[in-house]
Coordinates of C-alpha atoms in Angstrom, one line a residue:
X1 CA -19.1 -36.3 70.2
X2 CA -19.4 -38.6 67.2
X3 CA -17.8 -36.7 64.2
X4 CA -20.1 -36.2 61.2
X5 CA -19.4 -38.5 58.2
X6 CA -19.1 -37.4 54.6
X7 CA -22.5 -38.8 53.9
X8 CA -24.1 -36.4 56.3
X9 CA -22.4 -33.5 54.5
X10 CA -23.4 -34.2 51.1
X11 CA -26.4 -31.7 51.4
X12 CA -24.1 -29.2 53.1
X13 CA -23.0 -26.2 50.7
X14 CA -19.4 -25.8 51.4
X15 CA -18.2 -22.3 50.6
X16 CA -15.0 -23.6 48.8
X17 CA -16.5 -26.4 46.7
X18 CA -17.4 -25.7 43.1
X19 CA -21.2 -26.1 42.4
X20 CA -20.1 -28.8 39.8
X21 CA -18.7 -31.2 42.3
X22 CA -21.0 -34.1 43.0
X23 CA -20.5 -36.9 45.5
X24 CA -21.7 -40.3 44.4
X25 CA -24.4 -42.0 46.4
X26 CA -22.3 -45.0 47.2
X27 CA -18.8 -44.5 48.3
X28 CA -16.1 -46.1 50.4
X29 CA -15.5 -44.0 53.4
X30 CA -11.7 -44.9 53.3
X31 CA -11.3 -43.7 49.8
X32 CA -13.0 -40.5 48.5
X33 CA -13.3 -39.9 44.7
X34 CA -14.4 -36.4 43.6
X35 CA -15.8 -36.1 40.1
X36 CA -15.4 -32.9 38.2
X37 CA -16.1 -32.2 34.5
X38 CA -16.3 -36.0 33.8
X39 CA -12.7 -36.5 34.8
X40 CA -11.6 -38.5 37.9
X41 CA -8.9 -37.1 40.3
X42 CA -7.3 -39.3 42.8
X43 CA -6.4 -37.1 45.7
X44 CA -4.1 -39.8 47.3
X45 CA -0.6 -38.6 47.1
X46 CA 0.9 -42.0 46.5
X47 CA -1.2 -42.5 43.4
X48 CA -0.8 -39.0 41.8
X49 CA 1.2 -39.1 38.5
X50 CA 1.5 -35.2 38.3
X51 CA 3.4 -33.0 40.8
X52 CA 1.2 -30.7 42.9
X53 CA 0.7 -27.3 41.3
X54 CA 1.1 -24.2 43.4
X55 CA 0.9 -20.5 42.7
X56 CA 4.2 -18.6 42.8
X57 CA 4.6 -16.8 46.0
X58 CA 1.7 -18.6 47.8
X59 CA 2.0 -19.4 51.5
X60 CA 3.0 -22.9 52.7
X61 CA -0.2 -25.2 53.0
X62 CA -1.4 -25.8 56.6
X63 CA -2.3 -29.1 58.3
X64 CA -5.1 -30.3 60.1
X65 CA -8.1 -27.8 60.3
X66 CA -5.9 -25.2 58.5
X67 CA -5.3 -27.6 55.5
X68 CA -6.8 -26.2 52.2
X69 CA -9.9 -28.0 51.0
X70 CA -10.1 -29.7 47.7
X71 CA -12.0 -26.8 46.4
X72 CA -9.1 -24.5 47.3
X73 CA -6.8 -26.8 45.5
X74 CA -8.9 -26.8 42.5
X75 CA -9.3 -23.2 42.3
X76 CA -5.6 -22.6 42.7
X77 CA -5.0 -25.2 39.9
X78 CA -7.4 -23.5 37.5
X79 CA -5.9 -20.0 38.3
X80 CA -2.4 -21.3 37.6
X81 CA -3.3 -23.0 34.4
X82 CA -5.1 -19.8 33.2
X83 CA -2.2 -17.6 34.0
X84 CA 0.2 -20.0 32.2
X85 CA -2.1 -20.0 29.1
X86 CA -2.2 -16.2 29.0
X87 CA 1.6 -16.0 29.2
X88 CA 1.9 -18.6 26.3
X89 CA -0.7 -16.9 24.2
X90 CA 1.1 -13.4 24.7
X91 CA 4.3 -14.8 23.6
X92 CA 2.9 -16.5 20.5
X93 CA 1.2 -13.2 19.6
X94 CA 4.4 -11.3 20.0
X95 CA 6.3 -13.9 18.0
X96 CA 3.6 -13.7 15.2
X97 CA 3.8 -9.9 15.0
X98 CA 7.5 -10.0 14.8
X99 CA 7.5 -12.6 12.0
X100 CA 5.0 -10.8 10.0
X101 CA 6.6 -7.4 10.3
X102 CA 3.3 -5.7 10.4
X103 CA 3.4 -1.9 9.7
X104 CA 2.5 0.0 12.8
X105 CA 2.1 3.7 13.0
X106 CA 3.6 5.1 16.3
X107 CA 0.9 6.4 18.5
X108 CA 3.0 9.6 19.0
X109 CA 4.8 10.5 15.9
X110 CA 5.8 13.5 13.8
X111 CA 3.0 14.2 11.3
X112 CA 5.7 15.6 8.9
X113 CA 8.0 12.5 8.7
X114 CA 6.6 9.9 10.8
X115 CA 9.4 9.7 13.4
X116 CA 8.5 8.5 16.7
X117 CA 8.3 11.1 19.5
X118 CA 8.4 11.1 23.1
X119 CA 5.1 10.5 24.8
X120 CA 2.8 13.5 24.7
X121 CA -0.6 14.4 25.9
X122 CA -3.6 12.7 24.1
X123 CA -4.9 16.0 22.6
X124 CA -1.4 16.3 20.8
X125 CA -1.9 13.0 19.0
X126 CA -0.5 13.3 15.4
X127 CA -0.3 17.1 15.7
X128 CA 3.4 17.5 16.6
X129 CA 6.3 18.4 14.3
X130 CA 9.8 17.1 15.2
X131 CA 12.8 19.5 15.3
X132 CA 14.3 18.0 12.0
X133 CA 11.1 18.7 10.1
X134 CA 11.1 22.3 11.3
X135 CA 14.6 22.7 9.9
X136 CA 13.5 21.1 6.6
X137 CA 10.6 23.3 6.3
X138 CA 13.1 26.3 6.4
X139 CA 15.3 24.9 3.7
X140 CA 18.0 23.1 5.8
X141 CA 19.4 19.9 4.2
X142 CA 19.2 17.5 7.2
X143 CA 19.5 13.9 6.2
X144 CA 18.3 11.1 8.5
X145 CA 19.3 8.0 6.6
X146 CA 22.8 6.6 6.7
X147 CA 24.6 3.7 5.1
X148 CA 23.4 4.3 1.6
X149 CA 26.2 5.2 -0.8
X150 CA 27.9 7.5 1.7
X151 CA 26.2 10.7 1.7
X152 CA 26.6 12.5 5.0
X153 CA 25.0 15.2 7.1
X154 CA 22.5 15.2 10.0
X155 CA 21.9 12.7 12.6
X156 CA 21.8 9.4 10.9
X157 CA 19.5 7.4 13.0
X158 CA 18.0 5.0 10.5
X159 CA 19.4 2.9 7.6
X160 CA 18.0 2.2 4.1
X161 CA 17.5 -1.4 5.0
X162 CA 15.5 -0.6 8.0
X163 CA 13.2 1.6 5.9
X164 CA 12.8 -0.9 3.2
X165 CA 11.9 -3.6 5.9
X166 CA 9.0 -1.4 7.1
X167 CA 7.4 -2.1 3.7
X168 CA 7.9 -5.9 3.4
X169 CA 4.6 -6.6 5.1
X170 CA 2.6 -5.3 2.2
X171 CA 3.0 -8.4 0.3
X172 CA 1.0 -10.3 2.9
X173 CA -1.9 -7.8 3.2
X174 CA -4.8 -6.9 1.0
X175 CA -4.0 -3.3 0.0
X176 CA -4.1 -0.9 -3.0
X177 CA -0.7 0.2 -4.0
X178 CA -0.2 3.6 -5.6
X179 CA 3.2 3.5 -7.0
X180 CA 5.0 6.8 -8.1
X181 CA 7.6 7.1 -10.8
X182 CA 9.6 10.3 -11.6
X183 CA 9.3 10.9 -15.4
X184 CA 12.7 12.8 -15.4
X185 CA 14.3 9.8 -13.7
X186 CA 11.9 7.0 -15.0
X187 CA 14.4 4.0 -15.0
X188 CA 16.2 5.1 -11.9
X189 CA 13.0 5.5 -9.8
X190 CA 10.8 2.7 -11.2
X191 CA 11.9 0.1 -8.4
X192 CA 12.8 -3.0 -10.5
X193 CA 11.9 -5.4 -7.6
X194 CA 8.7 -3.6 -6.6
X195 CA 7.0 -7.0 -6.6
X196 CA 8.9 -8.1 -3.5
X197 CA 7.2 -5.3 -1.6
X198 CA 3.7 -5.1 -3.3
X199 CA 3.3 -8.9 -3.9
X200 CA 0.1 -9.6 -5.9
X201 CA -1.6 -6.5 -4.8
X202 CA -3.1 -4.3 -7.6
X203 CA -1.0 -1.3 -8.6
X204 CA -2.0 2.2 -9.9
X205 CA 1.1 3.6 -11.6
X206 CA 1.4 7.4 -11.1
X207 CA 4.1 9.2 -13.3
X208 CA 4.9 12.4 -11.5
X209 CA 6.5 15.8 -12.6
X210 CA 5.2 15.7 -16.3
X211 CA 5.1 19.5 -16.1
X212 CA 8.9 19.4 -16.3
X213 CA 8.9 17.8 -19.8
X214 CA 10.1 20.2 -22.8
X215 CA 7.6 22.5 -24.3
X216 CA 5.6 21.0 -27.2
X217 CA 5.7 17.4 -25.9
X218 CA 2.9 15.2 -27.2
X219 CA 1.5 13.5 -24.2
X220 CA -0.3 10.9 -26.2
X221 CA 3.2 9.6 -27.2
X222 CA 4.6 10.0 -23.7
X223 CA 1.6 8.0 -22.4
X224 CA 2.1 5.1 -24.9
X225 CA 5.8 5.1 -24.1
X226 CA 5.2 4.7 -20.4
X227 CA 2.7 1.9 -20.9
X228 CA 5.1 0.0 -23.2
X229 CA 8.0 0.2 -20.6
X230 CA 5.5 -0.8 -17.8
X231 CA 4.3 -3.8 -19.8
X232 CA 7.7 -5.2 -20.1
X233 CA 8.0 -5.2 -16.3
X234 CA 5.1 -7.7 -16.1
X235 CA 3.4 -6.0 -13.1
X236 CA -0.2 -6.1 -12.1
X237 CA -1.0 -2.5 -13.2
X238 CA -4.6 -1.4 -13.3
X239 CA -3.9 2.0 -15.0
X240 CA -1.2 4.6 -15.6
X241 CA -1.7 8.2 -14.9
X242 CA 0.5 11.3 -16.1
X243 CA 0.4 13.9 -13.3
X244 CA 1.9 17.0 -11.8
X245 CA 1.6 17.6 -8.1
X246 CA 2.4 21.3 -8.5
X247 CA -0.2 22.1 -11.2
X248 CA -2.6 19.4 -10.1
X249 CA -2.6 18.0 -13.7
X250 CA -4.0 14.4 -13.7
X251 CA -4.7 14.3 -9.8
X252 CA -8.5 14.1 -10.3
X253 CA -8.2 11.0 -12.5
X254 CA -6.0 9.4 -9.8
X255 CA -8.5 10.2 -7.0
X256 CA -11.3 8.7 -8.9
X257 CA -9.4 5.5 -9.7
X258 CA -8.4 5.1 -6.0
X259 CA -12.0 5.5 -4.8
X260 CA -13.1 3.1 -7.6
X261 CA -10.5 0.3 -6.8
X262 CA -9.8 0.6 -3.1
X263 CA -12.9 -1.4 -2.2
X264 CA -12.4 -1.1 1.6
X265 CA -8.7 -1.6 1.5
X266 CA -6.1 0.7 2.8
X267 CA -4.1 2.7 0.3
X268 CA -0.3 2.8 0.4
X269 CA 1.7 5.4 -1.5
X270 CA 4.9 3.6 -2.7
X271 CA 8.0 4.9 -4.5
X272 CA 11.6 5.5 -4.5
X273 CA 13.2 8.2 -2.2
X274 CA 12.5 11.7 -3.4
X275 CA 10.1 10.7 -6.1
X276 CA 7.4 13.1 -4.8
X277 CA 5.2 11.0 -2.5
X278 CA 4.5 13.7 0.0
X279 CA 3.8 16.3 -2.6
X280 CA 1.4 13.8 -4.3
X281 CA -0.5 13.3 -1.1
X282 CA -0.7 17.0 -0.5
X283 CA -2.2 17.4 -4.0
X284 CA -4.7 14.6 -3.3
X285 CA -5.8 16.4 -0.1
X286 CA -5.9 19.8 -1.8
X287 CA -8.3 18.2 -4.4
X288 CA -10.4 16.5 -2.0
X289 CA -10.7 19.3 0.6
X290 CA -13.4 21.4 -1.2
X291 CA -16.0 18.6 -0.7
X292 CA -14.4 16.3 1.9
X293 CA -14.2 17.7 5.5
X294 CA -12.1 14.8 6.5
X295 CA -9.5 15.7 3.8
X296 CA -9.7 19.4 4.8
X297 CA -8.8 18.5 8.3
X298 CA -6.0 16.2 7.2
X299 CA -4.4 19.2 5.2
X300 CA -3.7 21.1 8.4
X301 CA -1.3 18.3 9.4
X302 CA 0.2 17.3 6.1
X303 CA 3.5 15.5 5.3
X304 CA 6.7 17.7 4.9
X305 CA 8.2 18.1 1.4
X306 CA 11.9 18.4 0.9
X307 CA 14.8 17.7 -1.5
X308 CA 16.4 15.5 1.0
X309 CA 15.9 11.7 0.1
X310 CA 14.5 10.1 3.2
X311 CA 12.4 13.0 4.4
X312 CA 9.8 10.4 5.5
X313 CA 11.4 7.9 8.0
X314 CA 8.2 6.2 9.3
X315 CA 4.6 5.5 8.1
X316 CA 2.2 8.5 8.2
X317 CA -1.4 7.5 8.5
X318 CA -3.8 9.9 6.9
X319 CA -7.6 10.0 7.0
X320 CA -8.4 11.3 3.6
X321 CA -11.8 9.8 2.6
X322 CA -15.1 10.8 4.1
X323 CA -16.4 7.2 3.5
X324 CA -13.7 5.7 5.5
X325 CA -10.2 4.2 4.6
X326 CA -6.9 5.3 5.3
X327 CA -3.9 6.5 3.1
X328 CA -0.4 5.8 4.2
X329 CA 2.7 7.9 3.2
X330 CA 5.5 5.4 3.4
X331 CA 9.3 5.8 3.7
X332 CA 10.9 6.2 0.4
X333 CA 12.9 3.3 -1.0
X334 CA 16.5 4.2 -1.1
X335 CA 18.3 3.0 -4.2
X336 CA 22.2 3.0 -4.1
X337 CA 22.5 3.3 -8.0
X338 CA 21.1 6.9 -8.0
X339 CA 23.2 10.0 -8.0
X340 CA 21.5 11.2 -4.8
X341 CA 23.1 8.3 -3.0
X342 CA 26.7 9.5 -3.6
X343 CA 26.6 13.4 -3.4
X344 CA 26.6 15.5 -0.3
X345 CA 23.4 16.8 1.3
X346 CA 24.3 20.3 0.3
X347 CA 24.4 19.3 -3.4
X348 CA 20.9 17.5 -3.4
X349 CA 19.0 20.5 -4.4
X350 CA 21.1 20.8 -7.6
X351 CA 19.8 17.4 -8.7
X352 CA 16.1 18.3 -8.6
X353 CA 14.9 20.3 -11.7
X354 CA 12.8 23.3 -10.7
X355 CA 11.6 24.4 -14.1
X356 CA 10.7 23.0 -17.5
X357 CA 13.4 20.9 -19.1
X358 CA 15.2 22.3 -22.2
X359 CA 17.5 20.0 -23.9
X360 CA 21.1 21.2 -24.6
X361 CA 22.3 19.8 -27.9
X362 CA 25.9 19.0 -29.0
X363 CA 26.7 18.9 -32.8
X364 CA 29.9 19.5 -34.7
X365 CA 28.6 23.0 -35.4
X366 CA 28.8 23.6 -31.4
X367 CA 32.3 22.1 -31.3
X368 CA 33.4 24.3 -34.2
X369 CA 32.2 27.4 -32.4
X370 CA 33.9 26.7 -29.3
X371 CA 37.2 25.2 -30.5
X372 CA 37.9 26.9 -33.8
X373 CA 40.9 28.7 -32.2
X374 CA 42.6 25.4 -31.6
X375 CA 42.9 24.7 -35.3
X376 CA 41.8 21.0 -34.6
X377 CA 41.0 18.9 -37.6
X378 CA 37.5 17.2 -37.1
X379 CA 34.4 16.7 -39.0
X380 CA 32.1 15.3 -36.0
X381 CA 32.1 14.9 -32.3
X382 CA 34.4 12.0 -32.4
X383 CA 37.4 12.8 -30.2
X384 CA 35.7 15.0 -27.8
X385 CA 34.5 14.6 -24.1
X386 CA 31.4 16.1 -22.6
X387 CA 31.2 16.6 -18.8
X388 CA 27.9 16.8 -17.1
X389 CA 28.9 18.6 -13.9
X390 CA 31.4 16.5 -12.0
X391 CA 29.1 13.5 -12.1
X392 CA 29.3 12.3 -15.7
X393 CA 31.9 12.2 -18.3
X394 CA 31.1 11.0 -22.0
X395 CA 33.8 10.2 -24.3
X396 CA 32.7 10.1 -28.0
X397 CA 34.5 7.4 -29.7
X398 CA 32.9 7.1 -33.1
X399 CA 29.7 8.8 -34.5
X400 CA 28.4 10.2 -37.8
X401 CA 29.2 13.6 -38.9
X402 CA 25.7 14.7 -38.3
X403 CA 25.3 13.0 -34.9
X404 CA 23.7 15.1 -32.1
X405 CA 23.7 14.4 -28.4
X406 CA 20.9 16.2 -26.5
X407 CA 21.1 16.4 -22.7
X408 CA 17.9 16.7 -20.5
X409 CA 18.3 17.3 -16.9
X410 CA 18.5 20.0 -14.1
X411 CA 19.9 23.4 -15.2
X412 CA 22.1 23.6 -12.1
X413 CA 24.3 20.9 -13.3
X414 CA 26.2 22.6 -16.1
X415 CA 27.7 21.0 -19.4
X416 CA 31.2 21.5 -20.8
X417 CA 33.0 20.0 -23.8
X418 CA 36.7 19.5 -24.2
X419 CA 38.9 17.3 -26.5
X420 CA 39.3 13.9 -25.0
X421 CA 43.1 14.4 -24.8
X422 CA 42.6 17.1 -22.4
X423 CA 39.8 15.7 -20.4
X424 CA 41.7 14.2 -17.5
X425 CA 43.6 17.5 -16.9
X426 CA 40.5 19.5 -17.2
X427 CA 38.5 17.3 -14.7
X428 CA 41.2 17.4 -12.2
X429 CA 41.6 21.3 -12.4
X430 CA 38.0 22.2 -12.6
X431 CA 36.3 19.7 -10.1
X432 CA 34.3 21.8 -7.6
X433 CA 34.7 24.9 -9.7
X434 CA 33.2 24.7 -13.3
X435 CA 32.3 21.1 -12.7
X436 CA 29.8 20.8 -9.8
X437 CA 28.5 18.9 -8.0
X438 CA 30.5 17.8 -6.0
X439 CA 31.2 21.2 -4.2
X440 CA 32.7 22.5 -1.1
X441 CA 34.3 20.1 1.3
X442 CA 33.1 17.0 -0.5
X443 CA 35.6 17.7 -3.3
X444 CA 38.5 16.5 -1.1
X445 CA 36.8 13.1 -0.4
X446 CA 35.3 12.7 -3.9
X447 CA 36.4 9.3 -5.3
X448 CA 35.9 10.4 -8.9
X449 CA 34.3 8.7 -11.9
X450 CA 35.3 5.1 -11.1
X451 CA 32.9 3.3 -13.3
X452 CA 33.3 3.4 -17.2
X453 CA 30.8 1.8 -19.5
X454 CA 31.5 1.4 -23.2
X455 CA 28.3 1.6 -25.3
X456 CA 27.9 0.3 -28.9
X457 CA 24.6 1.6 -30.2
X458 CA 23.4 0.2 -33.4
X459 CA 20.4 1.8 -35.4
X460 CA 18.5 1.1 -38.6
X461 CA 16.8 4.6 -39.1
X462 CA 18.4 8.0 -39.3
X463 CA 15.1 9.7 -39.3
X464 CA 14.5 9.0 -35.6
X465 CA 16.8 9.0 -32.4
X466 CA 18.6 5.6 -31.9
X467 CA 18.1 5.5 -28.0
X468 CA 18.4 7.3 -24.7
X469 CA 21.2 6.9 -22.3
X470 CA 19.6 7.5 -18.8
X471 CA 21.8 8.3 -15.9
X472 CA 20.2 7.1 -12.7
X473 CA 19.1 10.1 -10.6
X474 CA 20.0 12.9 -13.0
X475 CA 18.5 12.7 -16.4
X476 CA 19.0 11.3 -19.9
X477 CA 20.9 11.9 -23.1
X478 CA 19.1 11.4 -26.4
X479 CA 21.4 9.9 -29.2
X480 CA 20.4 11.1 -32.7
X481 CA 22.3 9.6 -35.6
X482 CA 21.3 12.7 -37.6
X483 CA 20.3 16.0 -35.9
X484 CA 16.6 16.8 -36.4
X485 CA 17.5 20.3 -37.6
X486 CA 20.1 19.0 -40.1
X487 CA 18.4 15.9 -41.6
X488 CA 17.4 15.9 -45.3
X489 CA 14.4 13.6 -46.0
X490 CA 15.8 13.0 -49.6
X491 CA 19.2 12.2 -48.5
X492 CA 20.6 8.7 -47.8
X493 CA 22.7 9.0 -44.7
X494 CA 22.7 5.3 -43.7
X495 CA 26.4 4.2 -43.2
X496 CA 27.7 0.9 -44.1
X497 CA 28.2 0.0 -40.4
X498 CA 25.4 1.8 -38.4
X499 CA 27.3 2.0 -35.0
X500 CA 27.8 4.7 -32.4
X501 CA 30.4 4.1 -29.8
X502 CA 30.5 6.0 -26.4
X503 CA 32.3 5.6 -23.2
X504 CA 30.3 6.8 -20.1
X505 CA 32.0 7.5 -16.8
X506 CA 30.0 7.8 -13.6
X507 CA 30.6 7.4 -9.9
X508 CA 30.8 3.9 -8.5
X509 CA 27.5 2.2 -8.1
X510 CA 25.6 4.7 -10.2
X511 CA 23.6 2.8 -13.0
X512 CA 23.4 3.5 -16.7
X513 CA 20.3 2.6 -18.7
X514 CA 20.1 2.3 -22.4
X515 CA 16.4 2.6 -23.4
X516 CA 14.0 3.4 -26.2
X517 CA 14.0 7.1 -26.8
X518 CA 11.5 9.1 -24.8
X519 CA 9.3 11.2 -27.3
X520 CA 9.8 14.6 -25.9
X521 CA 9.7 18.2 -27.6
X522 CA 8.1 19.3 -30.8
X523 CA 9.8 16.6 -32.8
X524 CA 8.9 13.8 -30.6
X525 CA 5.4 13.4 -32.0
X526 CA 6.8 13.3 -35.5
X527 CA 9.1 10.4 -35.2
X528 CA 7.4 8.3 -32.5
X529 CA 5.9 5.0 -33.8
X530 CA 3.0 3.3 -32.2
X531 CA 3.3 -0.4 -32.0
X532 CA 0.4 -2.5 -33.5
X533 CA -1.4 -4.5 -30.8
X534 CA -3.1 -7.9 -30.9
X535 CA -6.7 -8.2 -29.5
X536 CA -5.3 -9.9 -26.3
X537 CA -2.9 -7.1 -25.8
X538 CA -5.7 -4.5 -26.2
X539 CA -7.7 -6.2 -23.4
X540 CA -4.8 -6.8 -21.0
X541 CA -2.7 -3.7 -21.6
X542 CA -3.2 -1.0 -18.9
X543 CA -4.9 2.1 -20.0
X544 CA -3.2 5.5 -19.3
X545 CA -4.9 8.9 -18.5
X546 CA -3.9 12.4 -18.5

């Protein structure tokens, strides 16, 4: 039988040949060229420049009648190239996600703190509370963040650096940042390097816990003071809001501002650890729940609130708006320069004020009442030391006879005044007793007040406070050259050398801020001075709301 030639097979539909294969009308029987997609492939092995491709695990090619057709070879080649391209694309995608550090909410996570959980059923998605959050909700102090200043307790399974790293992606995204600042610890909780996290994204600044300010405070003065302090930071702040998550004061204005400015973007609640982010979100959900069923549903599984810094250890996604858009409760930024970073977990509640602040003032009259039996010769606070618990010691080196130091902070941290000559002995004897925190077992490991900073405070007006000395994570001391209750408007009390000298001792790494005085109390509105603004400043300066 005469074998059929290729020319007689051109009309035959081979089951393995691709429909795009076309044979030329004229050809050389001794050399066959197959044209595919406008590219010529020379099948002769001695003229091939590329090695033969084969699929991993494929069987050896047969010979003769069992030999694979050119269609088989083509299909195998295309399948292998496609598999390789998929692997390369997957690796590139994984590398890109790792480089961008994009924030991902764990599919199965604790709705209270955002910690990842073991896999649960789909119906339990974001409705599970972890064991640590159950303990926190019952008042236990269980820390989860280690390596930040040395405070201990609990299972430390995440570091402060890891939590901060989870926020770095924000600078590359289009988002609306709601930045929270604690008015009691304004400088310590402000996040000086917030631009590294937020990038160029717009910021709504929310000042929390204003209900703790002393009775009689003029919030017009406080709002202007906050805007002045914020303007010096040179941030892209849209507006400033004075709020209280407990009494819901100012929350309505923040919600309106968020809905106005989010413009389809996700909203991220950002702030230092324990500044009140979870409480603020709960207040927002409570305000929206009356008219928004989505917010009402979100309230059922709301973030846990606790005095422990680092309660939130992972991003918590919350559907808070009926029209769409997500709110993220983010892990708090841990700052090593705050008092919460150096005390034991059992002492953390003592650092959080639970009621309205009442300034405690020290003048020469107070010293005279306490130390009259010592028959000491003095006419001012000079030569005395004031202890703020076991966390702060202030040595008064030089002040005016009428100088007044007023302390604003949590009531649980007590104040004691002794002569500087007896201060070292008093501290060593009473640490853990009268002077707490520290307390309990931490006293044995307490390193003491290792940092001392000498302050030389100059002033040009005795009718108003000279400055505030703010202790990061605790409170502040208002330095008045002349006490408000003692000053005589007609008297000339300006000394020849208007200088006040203080030595401030704090634990290592805790920061001390000297700032313009915060106008609080009934006298704050009397001495506070509004700065004259130019037309350009009036336009660019953020507005504040209360």
